[in-house]
Amino acid sequence: MDKINLVKASELTSPNPVTLVCTEKPDGSANLATVSWWTYLSFNPDMVAYAMAKT
């Protein structure tokens, strides 16, 4: 997987579609979650926000 900066991500994802959020654990394994609501918070520093339920 290639890393891209947030500005490039905003170009690729407008309007905001359903998205996969991927996080990396300290052991190197990954977690994936489907997110239907997210938004950009800042480009400096790069930040996005998303909402998830406990279920």
Short mmCIF file of N, CA and C in Angstrom, two decimals:
data_model
loop_
_atom_site.label_atom_id
_atom_site.label_comp_id
_atom_site.label_asym_id
_atom_site.label_seq_id
_atom_site.Cartn_x
_atom_site.Cartn_y
_atom_site.Cartn_z
N MET A 1 0.84 -1.16 0.00
CA MET A 1 0.00 0.00 0.00
C MET A 1 0.89 1.23 0.00
N ASP A 2 0.61 2.16 -0.89
CA ASP A 2 1.36 3.42 -0.95
C ASP A 2 0.72 4.44 -0.04
N LYS A 3 1.54 5.24 0.64
CA LYS A 3 1.03 6.33 1.45
C LYS A 3 0.87 7.56 0.57
N ILE A 4 -0.22 8.32 0.79
CA ILE A 4 -0.43 9.57 0.08
C ILE A 4 -0.71 10.65 1.12
N ASN A 5 -0.45 11.91 0.76
CA ASN A 5 -0.72 12.98 1.71
C ASN A 5 -2.20 13.34 1.69
N LEU A 6 -2.63 14.12 2.68
CA LEU A 6 -4.04 14.42 2.84
C LEU A 6 -4.59 15.28 1.70
N VAL A 7 -3.79 16.15 1.14
CA VAL A 7 -4.24 16.97 0.01
C VAL A 7 -4.58 16.07 -1.18
N LYS A 8 -3.73 15.10 -1.49
CA LYS A 8 -4.00 14.16 -2.57
C LYS A 8 -5.22 13.32 -2.25
N ALA A 9 -5.37 12.91 -1.01
CA ALA A 9 -6.54 12.12 -0.60
C ALA A 9 -7.82 12.91 -0.82
N SER A 10 -7.80 14.22 -0.53
CA SER A 10 -9.00 15.03 -0.72
C SER A 10 -9.38 15.12 -2.20
N GLU A 11 -8.39 15.15 -3.07
CA GLU A 11 -8.66 15.17 -4.51
C GLU A 11 -9.30 13.86 -4.97
N LEU A 12 -8.86 12.76 -4.39
CA LEU A 12 -9.34 11.44 -4.81
C LEU A 12 -10.70 11.08 -4.21
N THR A 13 -11.09 11.76 -3.14
CA THR A 13 -12.27 11.33 -2.39
C THR A 13 -13.39 12.36 -2.33
N SER A 14 -13.43 13.30 -3.22
CA SER A 14 -14.51 14.28 -3.21
C SER A 14 -15.50 13.95 -4.30
N PRO A 15 -16.79 13.84 -4.02
CA PRO A 15 -17.39 13.93 -2.69
C PRO A 15 -17.04 12.70 -1.86
N ASN A 16 -17.23 12.80 -0.56
CA ASN A 16 -16.76 11.76 0.37
C ASN A 16 -17.56 10.46 0.22
N PRO A 17 -16.94 9.40 -0.29
CA PRO A 17 -17.61 8.11 -0.42
C PRO A 17 -17.47 7.28 0.86
N VAL A 18 -18.12 6.14 0.88
CA VAL A 18 -17.86 5.17 1.96
C VAL A 18 -16.39 4.80 1.86
N THR A 19 -15.74 4.69 3.00
CA THR A 19 -14.29 4.56 3.04
C THR A 19 -13.85 3.45 3.97
N LEU A 20 -12.71 2.85 3.70
CA LEU A 20 -12.08 1.91 4.62
C LEU A 20 -11.03 2.66 5.42
N VAL A 21 -11.11 2.55 6.74
CA VAL A 21 -10.10 3.13 7.62
C VAL A 21 -9.18 1.99 8.03
N CYS A 22 -7.90 2.19 7.84
CA CYS A 22 -6.91 1.16 8.16
C CYS A 22 -5.96 1.70 9.23
N THR A 23 -5.82 0.94 10.32
CA THR A 23 -4.86 1.29 11.37
C THR A 23 -3.87 0.15 11.53
N GLU A 24 -2.68 0.49 11.99
CA GLU A 24 -1.64 -0.52 12.18
C GLU A 24 -1.36 -0.69 13.66
N LYS A 25 -1.39 -1.94 14.12
CA LYS A 25 -1.08 -2.25 15.51
C LYS A 25 0.44 -2.24 15.70
N PRO A 26 0.90 -2.15 16.95
CA PRO A 26 2.35 -2.18 17.20
C PRO A 26 3.04 -3.44 16.66
N ASP A 27 2.29 -4.56 16.58
CA ASP A 27 2.91 -5.80 16.07
C ASP A 27 2.95 -5.85 14.54
N GLY A 28 2.45 -4.80 13.88
CA GLY A 28 2.50 -4.73 12.42
C GLY A 28 1.24 -5.21 11.73
N SER A 29 0.33 -5.87 12.45
CA SER A 29 -0.92 -6.30 11.82
C SER A 29 -1.86 -5.10 11.66
N ALA A 30 -2.87 -5.26 10.81
CA ALA A 30 -3.75 -4.14 10.48
C ALA A 30 -5.18 -4.41 10.91
N ASN A 31 -5.90 -3.33 11.18
CA ASN A 31 -7.34 -3.36 11.42
C ASN A 31 -8.00 -2.56 10.32
N LEU A 32 -9.12 -3.07 9.79
CA LEU A 32 -9.90 -2.36 8.78
C LEU A 32 -11.31 -2.14 9.30
N ALA A 33 -11.86 -0.97 9.02
CA ALA A 33 -13.24 -0.66 9.38
C ALA A 33 -13.88 0.12 8.25
N THR A 34 -15.13 -0.19 7.94
CA THR A 34 -15.89 0.56 6.94
C THR A 34 -16.51 1.77 7.61
N VAL A 35 -16.30 2.94 7.03
CA VAL A 35 -16.79 4.19 7.61
C VAL A 35 -17.65 4.91 6.57
N SER A 36 -18.87 5.28 6.97
CA SER A 36 -19.75 5.97 6.03
C SER A 36 -19.79 7.48 6.26
N TRP A 37 -19.31 7.97 7.40
CA TRP A 37 -19.25 9.41 7.65
C TRP A 37 -17.84 9.77 8.08
N TRP A 38 -17.25 10.71 7.36
CA TRP A 38 -15.94 11.24 7.74
C TRP A 38 -15.78 12.61 7.11
N THR A 39 -14.84 13.38 7.65
CA THR A 39 -14.60 14.73 7.13
C THR A 39 -13.15 15.12 7.39
N TYR A 40 -12.68 16.07 6.62
CA TYR A 40 -11.33 16.60 6.84
C TYR A 40 -11.39 17.62 7.97
N LEU A 41 -10.42 17.56 8.87
CA LEU A 41 -10.32 18.54 9.95
C LEU A 41 -9.24 19.57 9.68
N SER A 42 -8.11 19.11 9.16
CA SER A 42 -6.98 20.01 8.96
C SER A 42 -6.03 19.42 7.93
N PHE A 43 -5.39 20.29 7.17
CA PHE A 43 -4.34 19.85 6.25
C PHE A 43 -2.96 20.08 6.85
N ASN A 44 -2.87 20.83 7.94
CA ASN A 44 -1.58 21.07 8.59
C ASN A 44 -1.81 21.21 10.09
N PRO A 45 -1.68 20.16 10.86
CA PRO A 45 -1.26 18.80 10.49
C PRO A 45 -2.40 18.04 9.81
N ASP A 46 -2.05 16.96 9.10
CA ASP A 46 -3.05 16.14 8.42
C ASP A 46 -3.96 15.47 9.44
N MET A 47 -5.27 15.77 9.39
CA MET A 47 -6.21 15.17 10.32
C MET A 47 -7.55 14.95 9.63
N VAL A 48 -8.16 13.79 9.89
CA VAL A 48 -9.52 13.51 9.47
C VAL A 48 -10.29 13.04 10.70
N ALA A 49 -11.61 13.16 10.64
CA ALA A 49 -12.47 12.66 11.72
C ALA A 49 -13.46 11.69 11.12
N TYR A 50 -13.81 10.66 11.89
CA TYR A 50 -14.84 9.73 11.47
C TYR A 50 -15.63 9.28 12.69
N ALA A 51 -16.85 8.84 12.47
CA ALA A 51 -17.71 8.41 13.56
C ALA A 51 -17.91 6.90 13.48
N MET A 52 -17.85 6.25 14.64
CA MET A 52 -18.07 4.81 14.71
C MET A 52 -18.90 4.51 15.96
N ALA A 53 -19.71 3.47 15.88
CA ALA A 53 -20.47 3.01 17.03
C ALA A 53 -19.73 1.86 17.70
N LYS A 54 -20.02 1.60 18.95
CA LYS A 54 -19.37 0.50 19.66
C LYS A 54 -19.71 -0.85 19.07
N THR A 55 -20.89 -0.96 18.46
CA THR A 55 -21.29 -2.24 17.88
C THR A 55 -20.58 -2.49 16.58
#
